[in-house]
Amino acid sequence: MTEPLRIALAGLGTVGAGVVALLDANAELITRRAGRTIQVVAVSARDRFKDRGVDLSRFAWEDDTRLLAEREDVDVVVELVGGSDGPALALARAAFGRGKGLVTANKAMLAHHGLELAAAAEQAGAALKFEAAVAGGVPVIKGLREGAAANELRQVYGILNGTCNFILSKMETESRGFDDVLHEAQAAGFAEADPSFDIDGVDAGHKLAILASLAFGTAPTFAAVEMTGIRHLLAADIAEAAALGYRVRLLGLAESGVSGLFQRVHPYLVPLSHPLAHVTGPTNAVVAEGDFVGRLLFQGAGAGAGPTASAVVADLIDIARGVTGPPLAMPSDMLARADRADAGDRRGRAYLRFTVEDRVGVLAEIAAAMRDAGVSIESLIQRGSHAEGGVLVAIVTHEGPERCVAQALERLRGSQSLVGQPMWMHILD
Amino acid sequence: MTEPLRIALAGLGTVGAGVVALLDANAELITRRAGRTIQVVAVSARDRFKDRGVDLSRFAWEDDTRLLAEREDVDVVVELVGGSDGPALALARAAFGRGKGLVTANKAMLAHHGLELAAAAEQAGAALKFEAAVAGGVPVIKGLREGAAANELRQVYGILNGTCNFILSKMETESRGFDDVLHEAQAAGFAEADPSFDIDGVDAGHKLAILASLAFGTAPTFAAVEMTGIRHLLAADIAEAAALGYRVRLLGLAESGVSGLFQRVHPYLVPLSHPLAHVTGPTNAVVAEGDFVGRLLFQGAGAGAGPTASAVVADLIDIARGVTGPPLAMPSDMLARADRADAGDRRGRAYLRFTVEDRVGVLAEIAAAMRDAGVSIESLIQRGSHAEGGVLVAIVTHEGPERCVAQALERLRGSQSLVGQPMWMHILD
């Protein structure tokens, strides 16, 4: 195994440039650990002449990304183009068509086309590896696929989007509103100009679909992920949660049960006794609960050039070492097509917040809707005014089926007493 | 790869019985993930007829553990006998001598003989895997060896002994003394009848030597691990630490620098802002700091039948999948023999606690010793009495070289003013 592993790099944004920088900086170490050198042969990106802070003149250049997969001198293609379809998917298909391995950070592509790509890789006898697609530099794909492989997993959940966790941490420690913190995050480069993929939970949903597939032996089914983001969260919600002993975190949670596969991205109240309550800033953390191993936690930087490049190169080192095996932990034809479990059947406690008109009878209307839907109230706080304005009613329910909470909210829909949408958060118990 | 992977199991204590139970319980799942069945062929233990809660009549029995390695029908030997030398080491050598793989949970054996065993495995072309040797079910060996493989690691540290963390958590939440909690832990089976390996830091030292080898590309050198346990810790120390915003944790910490390899097990003050401050009970947690990936955290159950069996079987699944590679992350002949770094050169803040006679001049004597050794005091608290009795003087120093603190303590050695040994804890900043 003294032949170098020859790679082609598609996409030279932050992460692509980071991969080149990492392979340069730690070349000797990587060679020792991988048993052979990992050598960039060719690259492709949108703009050939942009300064990316790394010397690209050493590498062959392809204007057409897909041609990287055609090159005879390339063993593995690294796809860092992004996007669920388009050039990334075309490149992936082309790579397997030529029997070449693929390393990718593309969570959207895997969430949508994971099964097809895993099957194509298996058929080609080629590697498909994607550690960088979930939780940046944290080796959680490896942790589930290999580390926890002996376990029947009951649940996998975690903080999967660093931008949201950064915003939530800031709102919490500085008692600031969502829009305010989002703008700061955008200015600082922690959030995109169009932040909707992050703040509406779509990015976390992509990652969750991948984790669920590995954890439960099911095909990735992004279409079945229920997603609610943090856009409508108030500083007052975070303050109420804190008063109750919780911190608000956007969690992706997947669970496999008799009624099927449940996948949801949603804001949760996390008790201070849980490690996820102490994950702050743009950090990611994933918990997996196994029947023998108990609770495993993996935590680290969820994004950024360095951490993501670290995961990409870890995959390359695995390939260089000759480590292969089915991409989705078992052969793709063994993956189940799980039914989508009905969220209504889930039991738990809920936090409900209403912003209401300050007039007689409003509280009675809300309480009646809860009663009529069979929702039992554990605590209720009404506050005359809060930073964002308006009268706030915050309810914590006793444990019960989510169906009842949904019915109560349905009964209140269109009520003249309510200002804006109610906020519903689940409580992680 | 449809042939079963045939294993022999040496040692049928809690973990050995757990491995059999796990292979039974999750057999179908494991076969799907491993691509072949994992089949116990033969077993060996001290007492053939003891009831272990699992049916052993299916397996061949060997009275002489070493004969497991001689069997033609065995591919991999699982060593769960324990002990750094003796039967465990003999079995490991015999396994490689016959070209068979070895999976072990034996941290002591690896800490002492890791280099020899890795070389023997490489020469035999056989696997040597030991995920269960560090942090029980937590895949931290894999995390360092593969997940973080692209990084130059600066530091690796963590909570490596569940018994100590259980005791410290109890002392903290219940304000109880060390002996009191230790006896309860022994009664509950969380601590051994002879607890010295755990409470004096030796067990954590074994694990640290293994982590350091993987992290820094050095041969495991247990002899160079400095170890101080928690035996002399007072409830008052934990209370003082809490008042300062810290929790006390027994950490193993290894660092590679220009002056060599530093390895130490010691009680630390961990700030509440650090994730390790929130690790309670018999949980283990390991932090690795890499040049590209930043800070990674791996956390989970550090011991027990289920978690340890989970790690053992994960290793077996890797072997069944054909995953090999050098046991210590790079070929053993590339591992450096690092010099032992001098702790005196390290800079940091320290917590010092003296129990003193209640008479004139004691404080002046301590303060003078600090001054004369060049130790700058950040804060000092003297308390007239505490639960364990006596007058307590607790000092937090400014950042400075550890050499100076050691000199100050040396100056005070034998002083008539001091009752018992001073307590020195490092502060994790």
CSV table of C-alpha atoms in Angstrom, one decimal, chain A:
chain,number,residue,atom,x,y,z
A,1,MET,CA,0.0,0.0,0.0
A,2,THR,CA,2.7,2.5,-0.8
A,3,GLU,CA,0.9,3.9,-3.8
A,4,PRO,CA,-0.5,7.4,-3.0
A,5,LEU,CA,-4.3,7.8,-2.8
A,6,ARG,CA,-5.1,10.2,-5.6
A,7,ILE,CA,-8.0,12.5,-5.1
A,8,ALA,CA,-9.9,15.1,-7.1
A,9,LEU,CA,-11.6,18.0,-5.3
A,10,ALA,CA,-14.8,19.4,-6.6
A,11,GLY,CA,-15.7,22.7,-4.9
A,12,LEU,CA,-13.2,25.1,-3.5
A,13,GLY,CA,-15.2,27.2,-1.0
A,14,THR,CA,-14.3,27.5,2.7
A,15,VAL,CA,-14.3,23.7,3.2
A,16,GLY,CA,-12.5,22.8,-0.1
A,17,ALA,CA,-9.7,25.3,0.6
A,18,GLY,CA,-9.6,23.9,4.2
A,19,VAL,CA,-9.1,20.4,2.9
A,20,VAL,CA,-6.1,21.5,0.8
A,21,ALA,CA,-4.7,23.5,3.7
A,22,LEU,CA,-5.1,20.5,6.0
A,23,LEU,CA,-3.5,18.0,3.6
A,24,ASP,CA,-0.6,20.5,3.3
A,25,ALA,CA,-0.2,21.2,7.0
A,26,ASN,CA,-0.4,17.7,8.3
A,27,ALA,CA,0.9,15.8,5.3
A,28,GLU,CA,3.6,13.8,7.1
A,29,LEU,CA,1.4,12.9,10.0
A,30,ILE,CA,-1.4,11.8,7.6
A,31,THR,CA,0.9,9.7,5.6
A,32,ARG,CA,2.1,7.9,8.7
A,33,ARG,CA,-1.4,7.3,9.9
A,34,ALA,CA,-2.9,6.4,6.5
A,35,GLY,CA,0.0,4.2,5.5
A,36,ARG,CA,0.3,6.1,2.2
A,37,THR,CA,0.2,9.7,1.0
A,38,ILE,CA,-3.0,11.4,0.1
A,39,GLN,CA,-2.4,13.5,-2.9
A,40,VAL,CA,-4.6,16.0,-4.6
A,41,VAL,CA,-4.4,15.5,-8.4
A,42,ALA,CA,-7.1,17.7,-9.8
A,43,VAL,CA,-9.6,20.3,-8.7
A,44,SER,CA,-12.6,22.1,-10.1
A,45,ALA,CA,-14.7,25.0,-8.9
A,46,ARG,CA,-16.7,27.9,-10.4
A,47,ASP,CA,-14.0,30.5,-10.6
A,48,ARG,CA,-10.5,29.3,-11.5
A,49,PHE,CA,-8.7,32.5,-10.6
A,50,LYS,CA,-10.2,33.5,-7.3
A,51,ASP,CA,-7.7,33.8,-4.5
A,52,ARG,CA,-8.5,31.1,-1.9
A,53,GLY,CA,-5.3,31.4,0.2
A,54,VAL,CA,-3.9,28.1,-1.0
A,55,ASP,CA,-1.7,27.3,-4.0
A,56,LEU,CA,-3.8,25.5,-6.6
A,57,SER,CA,-1.3,25.8,-9.5
A,58,ARG,CA,0.0,22.4,-8.4
A,59,PHE,CA,-3.2,20.6,-9.4
A,60,ALA,CA,-4.8,19.9,-12.8
A,61,TRP,CA,-7.9,22.0,-13.3
A,62,GLU,CA,-11.2,20.9,-14.8
A,63,ASP,CA,-13.8,23.5,-15.8
A,64,ASP,CA,-16.5,20.8,-15.9
A,65,THR,CA,-16.7,19.3,-12.4
A,66,ARG,CA,-18.0,16.0,-13.7
A,67,LEU,CA,-14.8,15.4,-15.7
A,68,LEU,CA,-13.0,14.9,-12.4
A,69,ALA,CA,-14.7,11.5,-12.2
A,70,GLU,CA,-13.4,10.6,-15.7
A,71,ARG,CA,-9.8,11.1,-15.0
A,72,GLU,CA,-7.6,8.0,-15.0
A,73,ASP,CA,-5.3,9.4,-12.4
A,74,VAL,CA,-8.0,9.8,-9.7
A,75,ASP,CA,-9.0,7.2,-7.2
A,76,VAL,CA,-11.4,9.2,-5.0
A,77,VAL,CA,-13.6,12.2,-5.8
A,78,VAL,CA,-14.2,14.7,-2.9
A,79,GLU,CA,-17.5,16.5,-3.5
A,80,LEU,CA,-17.8,19.8,-1.8
A,81,VAL,CA,-20.1,21.5,-4.3
A,82,GLY,CA,-23.3,21.2,-2.3
A,83,GLY,CA,-27.0,21.1,-3.3
A,84,SER,CA,-29.1,18.0,-3.2
A,85,ASP,CA,-29.2,17.6,-7.0
A,86,GLY,CA,-27.5,19.3,-9.9
A,87,PRO,CA,-23.8,19.1,-10.3
A,88,ALA,CA,-23.2,17.3,-7.0
A,89,LEU,CA,-25.5,14.5,-7.8
A,90,ALA,CA,-24.2,14.2,-11.3
A,91,LEU,CA,-20.6,14.0,-10.1
A,92,ALA,CA,-21.5,11.4,-7.5
A,93,ARG,CA,-23.2,9.2,-10.1
A,94,ALA,CA,-20.3,9.7,-12.5
A,95,ALA,CA,-17.8,8.7,-9.8
A,96,PHE,CA,-19.5,5.4,-9.0
A,97,GLY,CA,-20.1,4.9,-12.7
A,98,ARG,CA,-16.3,4.8,-13.1
A,99,GLY,CA,-15.7,2.7,-9.9
A,100,LYS,CA,-14.3,5.6,-8.0
A,101,GLY,CA,-14.9,6.3,-4.3
A,102,LEU,CA,-16.7,9.4,-3.2
A,103,VAL,CA,-16.2,11.5,0.0
A,104,THR,CA,-18.8,14.2,0.5
A,105,ALA,CA,-20.0,16.7,3.0
A,106,ASN,CA,-23.3,17.0,1.2
A,107,LYS,CA,-26.1,16.3,3.8
A,108,ALA,CA,-28.9,17.5,1.4
A,109,MET,CA,-27.8,15.0,-1.3
A,110,LEU,CA,-27.6,12.1,1.1
A,111,ALA,CA,-30.9,12.9,2.8
A,112,HIS,CA,-32.6,12.9,-0.6
A,113,HIS,CA,-30.6,10.4,-2.5
A,114,GLY,CA,-28.8,8.4,0.1
A,115,LEU,CA,-30.3,5.0,-0.8
A,116,GLU,CA,-29.6,5.4,-4.5
A,117,LEU,CA,-26.0,6.5,-3.9
A,118,ALA,CA,-25.3,3.8,-1.3
A,119,ALA,CA,-26.5,1.2,-3.8
A,120,ALA,CA,-24.5,2.6,-6.6
A,121,ALA,CA,-21.4,2.6,-4.4
A,122,GLU,CA,-21.9,-1.0,-3.4
A,123,GLN,CA,-22.5,-2.0,-6.9
A,124,ALA,CA,-19.3,-0.3,-8.0
A,125,GLY,CA,-17.4,-1.8,-5.1
A,126,ALA,CA,-16.4,1.8,-4.3
A,127,ALA,CA,-16.4,3.7,-1.0
A,128,LEU,CA,-19.0,6.3,-0.2
A,129,LYS,CA,-18.1,8.2,3.0
A,130,PHE,CA,-19.7,11.3,4.5
A,131,GLU,CA,-18.5,12.0,8.0
A,132,ALA,CA,-18.5,15.7,7.3
A,133,ALA,CA,-22.2,15.7,6.4
A,134,VAL,CA,-23.3,15.6,10.0
A,135,ALA,CA,-22.0,17.6,12.9
A,136,GLY,CA,-18.9,18.9,11.1
A,137,GLY,CA,-15.7,17.5,12.6
A,138,VAL,CA,-17.4,15.3,15.2
A,139,PRO,CA,-17.0,11.6,14.2
A,140,VAL,CA,-20.6,10.8,14.8
A,141,ILE,CA,-21.2,8.9,11.6
A,142,LYS,CA,-18.4,6.6,12.5
A,143,GLY,CA,-19.7,6.5,16.1
A,144,LEU,CA,-23.1,5.2,15.0
A,145,ARG,CA,-22.0,3.1,12.1
A,146,GLU,CA,-19.1,1.4,13.9
A,147,GLY,CA,-18.8,2.5,17.5
A,148,ALA,CA,-22.4,1.6,18.4
A,149,ALA,CA,-22.8,-1.1,15.8
A,150,ALA,CA,-23.5,-3.8,18.4
A,151,ASN,CA,-26.6,-2.0,19.7
A,152,GLU,CA,-30.2,-1.8,18.9
A,153,LEU,CA,-30.6,1.9,19.1
A,154,ARG,CA,-33.7,3.3,20.7
A,155,GLN,CA,-33.2,7.0,20.0
A,156,VAL,CA,-30.8,9.4,18.3
A,157,TYR,CA,-31.1,13.1,18.9
A,158,GLY,CA,-29.0,16.2,19.2
A,159,ILE,CA,-28.1,19.7,18.4
A,160,LEU,CA,-27.4,19.5,14.6
A,161,ASN,CA,-27.3,23.1,13.5
A,162,GLY,CA,-24.6,25.4,14.9
A,163,THR,CA,-26.2,28.6,13.6
A,164,CYS,CA,-29.3,28.0,15.6
A,165,ASN,CA,-27.4,27.0,18.7
A,166,PHE,CA,-25.3,30.1,18.4
A,167,ILE,CA,-28.5,32.2,18.1
A,168,LEU,CA,-30.2,30.4,21.0
A,169,SER,CA,-27.1,30.8,23.3
A,170,LYS,CA,-26.9,34.5,22.5
A,171,MET,CA,-30.6,35.1,23.1
A,172,GLU,CA,-30.2,33.2,26.4
A,173,THR,CA,-27.1,34.9,27.8
A,174,GLU,CA,-27.8,38.4,26.5
A,175,SER,CA,-31.6,38.3,26.8
A,176,ARG,CA,-32.0,39.5,23.3
A,177,GLY,CA,-34.6,39.0,20.6
A,178,PHE,CA,-34.3,36.6,17.7
A,179,ASP,CA,-34.1,39.1,14.8
A,180,ASP,CA,-31.5,41.2,16.6
A,181,VAL,CA,-29.2,38.2,17.2
A,182,LEU,CA,-29.8,36.8,13.8
A,183,HIS,CA,-28.6,40.1,12.2
A,184,GLU,CA,-25.5,40.0,14.4
A,185,ALA,CA,-24.9,36.4,13.4
A,186,GLN,CA,-25.2,37.3,9.7
A,187,ALA,CA,-22.8,40.2,10.1
A,188,ALA,CA,-20.3,37.9,11.8
A,189,GLY,CA,-20.6,35.2,9.2
A,190,PHE,CA,-22.2,32.7,11.5
A,191,ALA,CA,-25.5,32.8,9.5
A,192,GLU,CA,-26.2,32.9,5.8
A,193,ALA,CA,-27.7,35.9,4.0
A,194,ASP,CA,-30.7,33.7,3.4
A,195,PRO,CA,-30.8,31.9,6.8
A,196,SER,CA,-34.0,29.9,6.2
A,197,PHE,CA,-32.3,26.5,5.7
A,198,ASP,CA,-30.7,26.9,9.1
A,199,ILE,CA,-33.4,28.6,11.2
A,200,ASP,CA,-36.3,26.7,9.8
A,201,GLY,CA,-34.7,23.4,10.7
A,202,VAL,CA,-34.1,22.1,7.1
A,203,ASP,CA,-30.3,21.7,7.5
A,204,ALA,CA,-30.9,19.8,10.8
A,205,GLY,CA,-33.6,17.8,9.1
A,206,HIS,CA,-31.1,16.7,6.4
A,207,LYS,CA,-28.6,15.6,9.1
A,208,LEU,CA,-31.3,13.8,11.1
A,209,ALA,CA,-32.4,11.8,8.1
A,210,ILE,CA,-28.9,10.5,7.7
A,211,LEU,CA,-28.4,9.7,11.4
A,212,ALA,CA,-31.8,7.9,11.5
A,213,SER,CA,-30.8,5.7,8.6
A,214,LEU,CA,-27.6,4.7,10.3
A,215,ALA,CA,-29.2,4.2,13.7
A,216,PHE,CA,-32.2,2.2,12.7
A,217,GLY,CA,-31.3,0.4,9.5
A,218,THR,CA,-33.8,2.4,7.4
A,219,ALA,CA,-33.4,4.1,4.1
A,220,PRO,CA,-32.8,7.9,4.5
A,221,THR,CA,-36.3,9.5,4.2
A,222,PHE,CA,-36.0,13.2,4.5
A,223,ALA,CA,-39.6,13.6,3.2
A,224,ALA,CA,-40.8,12.2,6.5
A,225,VAL,CA,-38.9,14.6,8.7
A,226,GLU,CA,-41.2,17.1,10.5
A,227,MET,CA,-39.5,20.4,10.8
A,228,THR,CA,-40.1,23.5,12.9
A,229,GLY,CA,-37.4,26.1,13.4
A,230,ILE,CA,-36.7,28.9,15.8
A,231,ARG,CA,-37.9,31.9,13.8
A,232,HIS,CA,-40.9,32.5,16.1
A,233,LEU,CA,-39.1,32.1,19.4
A,234,LEU,CA,-39.2,35.1,21.8
A,235,ALA,CA,-36.6,36.1,24.3
A,236,ALA,CA,-39.6,35.7,26.7
A,237,ASP,CA,-39.8,32.0,25.9
A,238,ILE,CA,-36.2,31.5,26.8
A,239,ALA,CA,-36.7,33.5,30.0
A,240,GLU,CA,-39.8,31.4,31.0
A,241,ALA,CA,-37.9,28.2,30.2
A,242,ALA,CA,-35.0,29.3,32.3
A,243,ALA,CA,-37.3,30.1,35.2
A,244,LEU,CA,-38.6,26.5,34.9
A,245,GLY,CA,-35.1,25.1,34.9
A,246,TYR,CA,-34.7,24.5,31.2
A,247,ARG,CA,-32.7,25.8,28.3
A,248,VAL,CA,-34.2,26.0,24.8
A,249,ARG,CA,-32.4,24.0,22.1
A,250,LEU,CA,-33.3,23.1,18.5
A,251,LEU,CA,-33.1,19.4,18.5
A,252,GLY,CA,-33.4,16.8,15.8
A,253,LEU,CA,-34.8,13.6,17.3
A,254,ALA,CA,-35.4,10.3,15.6
A,255,GLU,CA,-36.9,7.2,17.2
A,256,SER,CA,-37.8,3.8,15.9
A,257,GLY,CA,-40.8,2.1,17.4
A,258,VAL,CA,-43.7,-0.3,16.6
A,259,SER,CA,-45.6,2.3,14.8
A,260,GLY,CA,-42.7,3.3,12.5
A,261,LEU,CA,-40.0,5.8,12.3
A,262,PHE,CA,-40.4,9.2,13.9
A,263,GLN,CA,-38.2,12.0,12.8
A,264,ARG,CA,-38.6,15.6,14.0
A,265,VAL,CA,-36.6,18.9,14.2
A,266,HIS,CA,-38.2,21.1,16.8
A,267,PRO,CA,-37.3,23.5,19.6
A,268,TYR,CA,-37.2,21.6,22.9
A,269,LEU,CA,-36.9,22.6,26.5
A,270,VAL,CA,-33.8,20.7,27.8
A,271,PRO,CA,-33.4,20.3,31.6
A,272,LEU,CA,-30.2,21.6,33.1
A,273,SER,CA,-29.4,18.1,34.2
A,274,HIS,CA,-29.0,17.0,30.6
A,275,PRO,CA,-25.6,17.5,28.9
A,276,LEU,CA,-27.3,19.1,25.8
A,277,ALA,CA,-28.4,22.0,28.1
A,278,HIS,CA,-24.7,22.9,28.4
A,279,VAL,CA,-23.9,22.9,24.7
A,280,THR,CA,-23.4,26.5,23.8
A,281,GLY,CA,-22.4,28.5,20.7
A,282,PRO,CA,-22.0,27.0,17.3
A,283,THR,CA,-21.3,23.5,18.8
A,284,ASN,CA,-23.1,20.4,17.7
A,285,ALA,CA,-23.8,17.4,19.9
A,286,VAL,CA,-25.4,14.1,19.2
A,287,VAL,CA,-26.8,11.6,21.7
A,288,ALA,CA,-27.5,8.0,20.8
A,289,GLU,CA,-29.2,5.6,23.2
A,290,GLY,CA,-28.4,2.0,22.8
A,291,ASP,CA,-29.8,-1.2,24.5
A,292,PHE,CA,-26.4,-2.2,25.8
A,293,VAL,CA,-24.2,0.8,25.6
A,294,GLY,CA,-26.6,3.2,27.2
A,295,ARG,CA,-26.3,6.9,26.4
A,296,LEU,CA,-23.4,8.0,24.2
A,297,LEU,CA,-22.6,11.7,23.5
A,298,PHE,CA,-20.5,13.1,20.7
A,299,GLN,CA,-19.8,16.8,20.7
A,300,GLY,CA,-17.7,19.3,18.9
A,301,ALA,CA,-17.5,22.0,16.3
A,302,GLY,CA,-20.5,21.6,13.9
A,303,ALA,CA,-19.1,23.7,11.0
A,304,GLY,CA,-16.2,25.7,9.7
A,305,ALA,CA,-13.3,25.1,7.4
A,306,GLY,CA,-11.1,23.3,9.9
A,307,PRO,CA,-13.5,20.9,11.5
A,308,THR,CA,-15.2,20.0,8.3
A,309,ALA,CA,-11.9,19.4,6.5
A,310,SER,CA,-10.9,17.2,9.5
A,311,ALA,CA,-13.9,15.0,8.8
A,312,VAL,CA,-13.3,14.9,5.1
A,313,VAL,CA,-9.7,13.9,5.5
A,314,ALA,CA,-10.6,11.3,8.2
A,315,ASP,CA,-12.7,9.7,5.5
A,316,LEU,CA,-9.9,9.8,3.1
A,317,ILE,CA,-7.5,8.2,5.6
A,318,ASP,CA,-10.1,5.4,6.2
A,319,ILE,CA,-10.1,4.8,2.4
A,320,ALA,CA,-6.3,4.9,2.2
A,321,ARG,CA,-6.2,2.3,5.0
A,322,GLY,CA,-8.5,0.1,3.0
A,323,VAL,CA,-11.5,0.5,5.3
A,324,THR,CA,-14.6,-0.1,3.3
A,325,GLY,CA,-18.0,-1.6,4.1
A,326,PRO,CA,-21.6,-0.6,3.3
A,327,PRO,CA,-22.0,3.2,3.4
A,328,LEU,CA,-25.2,3.0,5.4
A,329,ALA,CA,-23.9,0.5,8.0
A,330,MET,CA,-25.6,-2.5,6.3
A,331,PRO,CA,-26.1,-3.4,2.6
A,332,SER,CA,-28.5,-1.0,1.1
A,333,ASP,CA,-30.9,-3.8,0.0
A,334,MET,CA,-31.3,-4.7,3.7
A,335,LEU,CA,-32.4,-1.2,4.7
A,336,ALA,CA,-36.1,-1.1,5.7
A,337,ARG,CA,-38.6,1.3,4.3
A,338,ALA,CA,-40.0,2.4,7.6
A,339,ASP,CA,-43.5,3.8,8.0
A,340,ARG,CA,-43.8,7.3,9.3
A,341,ALA,CA,-44.8,7.2,12.9
A,342,ASP,CA,-47.7,9.5,13.9
A,343,ALA,CA,-46.5,12.3,16.2
A,344,GLY,CA,-50.0,12.4,17.7
A,345,ASP,CA,-49.3,9.1,19.4
A,346,ARG,CA,-46.2,10.4,21.2
A,347,ARG,CA,-46.5,11.2,24.9
A,348,GLY,CA,-44.7,14.0,26.6
A,349,ARG,CA,-44.9,17.3,28.4
A,350,ALA,CA,-45.3,20.5,26.4
A,351,TYR,CA,-44.5,24.2,26.8
A,352,LEU,CA,-47.2,26.4,25.1
A,353,ARG,CA,-46.9,30.1,24.9
A,354,PHE,CA,-49.7,32.4,23.7
A,355,THR,CA,-49.4,36.2,23.1
A,356,VAL,CA,-52.8,37.5,23.8
A,357,GLU,CA,-55.0,40.6,23.9
A,358,ASP,CA,-55.2,42.1,27.4
A,359,ARG,CA,-59.0,41.8,28.0
A,360,VAL,CA,-61.5,39.8,30.0
A,361,GLY,CA,-62.0,36.2,29.2
A,362,VAL,CA,-58.9,35.4,27.2
A,363,LEU,CA,-57.5,33.1,29.9
A,364,ALA,CA,-60.8,31.3,30.2
A,365,GLU,CA,-60.8,30.7,26.5
A,366,ILE,CA,-57.4,29.2,26.5
A,367,ALA,CA,-58.1,27.1,29.6
A,368,ALA,CA,-61.4,25.8,28.1
A,369,ALA,CA,-59.6,24.8,24.9
A,370,MET,CA,-57.1,22.8,26.9
A,371,ARG,CA,-59.8,21.2,29.0
A,372,ASP,CA,-61.9,20.3,25.9
A,373,ALA,CA,-58.9,18.7,24.2
A,374,GLY,CA,-58.0,16.8,27.4
A,375,VAL,CA,-54.8,18.6,28.0
A,376,SER,CA,-53.9,18.7,31.7
A,377,ILE,CA,-52.1,21.9,32.8
A,378,GLU,CA,-49.2,21.6,35.2
A,379,SER,CA,-48.4,25.3,35.5
A,380,LEU,CA,-49.6,28.5,33.9
A,381,ILE,CA,-48.0,31.9,34.0
A,382,GLN,CA,-49.5,35.1,32.7
A,383,ARG,CA,-47.3,38.1,32.4
A,384,GLY,CA,-48.6,41.5,31.7
A,385,SER,CA,-45.8,42.6,29.5
A,386,HIS,CA,-42.5,41.4,28.2
A,387,ALA,CA,-39.7,42.7,26.1
A,388,GLU,CA,-41.3,41.9,22.8
A,389,GLY,CA,-44.6,43.6,23.9
A,390,GLY,CA,-48.0,42.0,24.5
A,391,VAL,CA,-49.4,39.8,27.3
A,392,LEU,CA,-47.9,36.4,27.5
A,393,VAL,CA,-49.5,33.2,28.7
A,394,ALA,CA,-47.0,30.3,29.2
A,395,ILE,CA,-48.3,26.9,30.0
A,396,VAL,CA,-46.5,23.7,30.9
A,397,THR,CA,-48.7,20.6,30.5
A,398,HIS,CA,-48.7,17.3,32.3
A,399,GLU,CA,-47.5,14.3,30.3
A,400,GLY,CA,-50.0,13.4,27.7
A,401,PRO,CA,-50.4,12.5,24.0
A,402,GLU,CA,-49.3,15.2,21.6
A,403,ARG,CA,-52.6,14.7,19.7
A,404,CYS,CA,-54.5,16.4,22.5
A,405,VAL,CA,-52.2,19.4,22.5
A,406,ALA,CA,-52.6,19.7,18.7
A,407,GLN,CA,-56.3,19.6,19.1
A,408,ALA,CA,-56.3,22.3,21.8
A,409,LEU,CA,-54.3,24.6,19.4
A,410,GLU,CA,-56.6,23.7,16.6
A,411,ARG,CA,-59.6,24.9,18.8
A,412,LEU,CA,-57.8,28.2,19.4
A,413,ARG,CA,-56.9,28.7,15.7
A,414,GLY,CA,-58.4,32.0,14.5
A,415,SER,CA,-59.3,33.1,17.9
A,416,GLN,CA,-59.6,36.9,18.1
A,417,SER,CA,-57.9,36.7,21.5
A,418,LEU,CA,-54.6,35.6,20.2
A,419,VAL,CA,-51.9,37.8,18.7
A,420,GLY,CA,-49.9,35.8,16.2
A,421,GLN,CA,-49.1,32.1,16.3
A,422,PRO,CA,-48.8,30.2,19.6
A,423,MET,CA,-45.4,28.7,20.3
A,424,TRP,CA,-45.3,24.9,21.1
A,425,MET,CA,-42.1,23.4,22.4
A,426,HIS,CA,-41.6,19.8,23.6
A,427,ILE,CA,-39.9,19.1,26.9
A,428,LEU,CA,-37.1,16.6,26.9
A,429,ASP,CA,-37.6,14.5,30.0
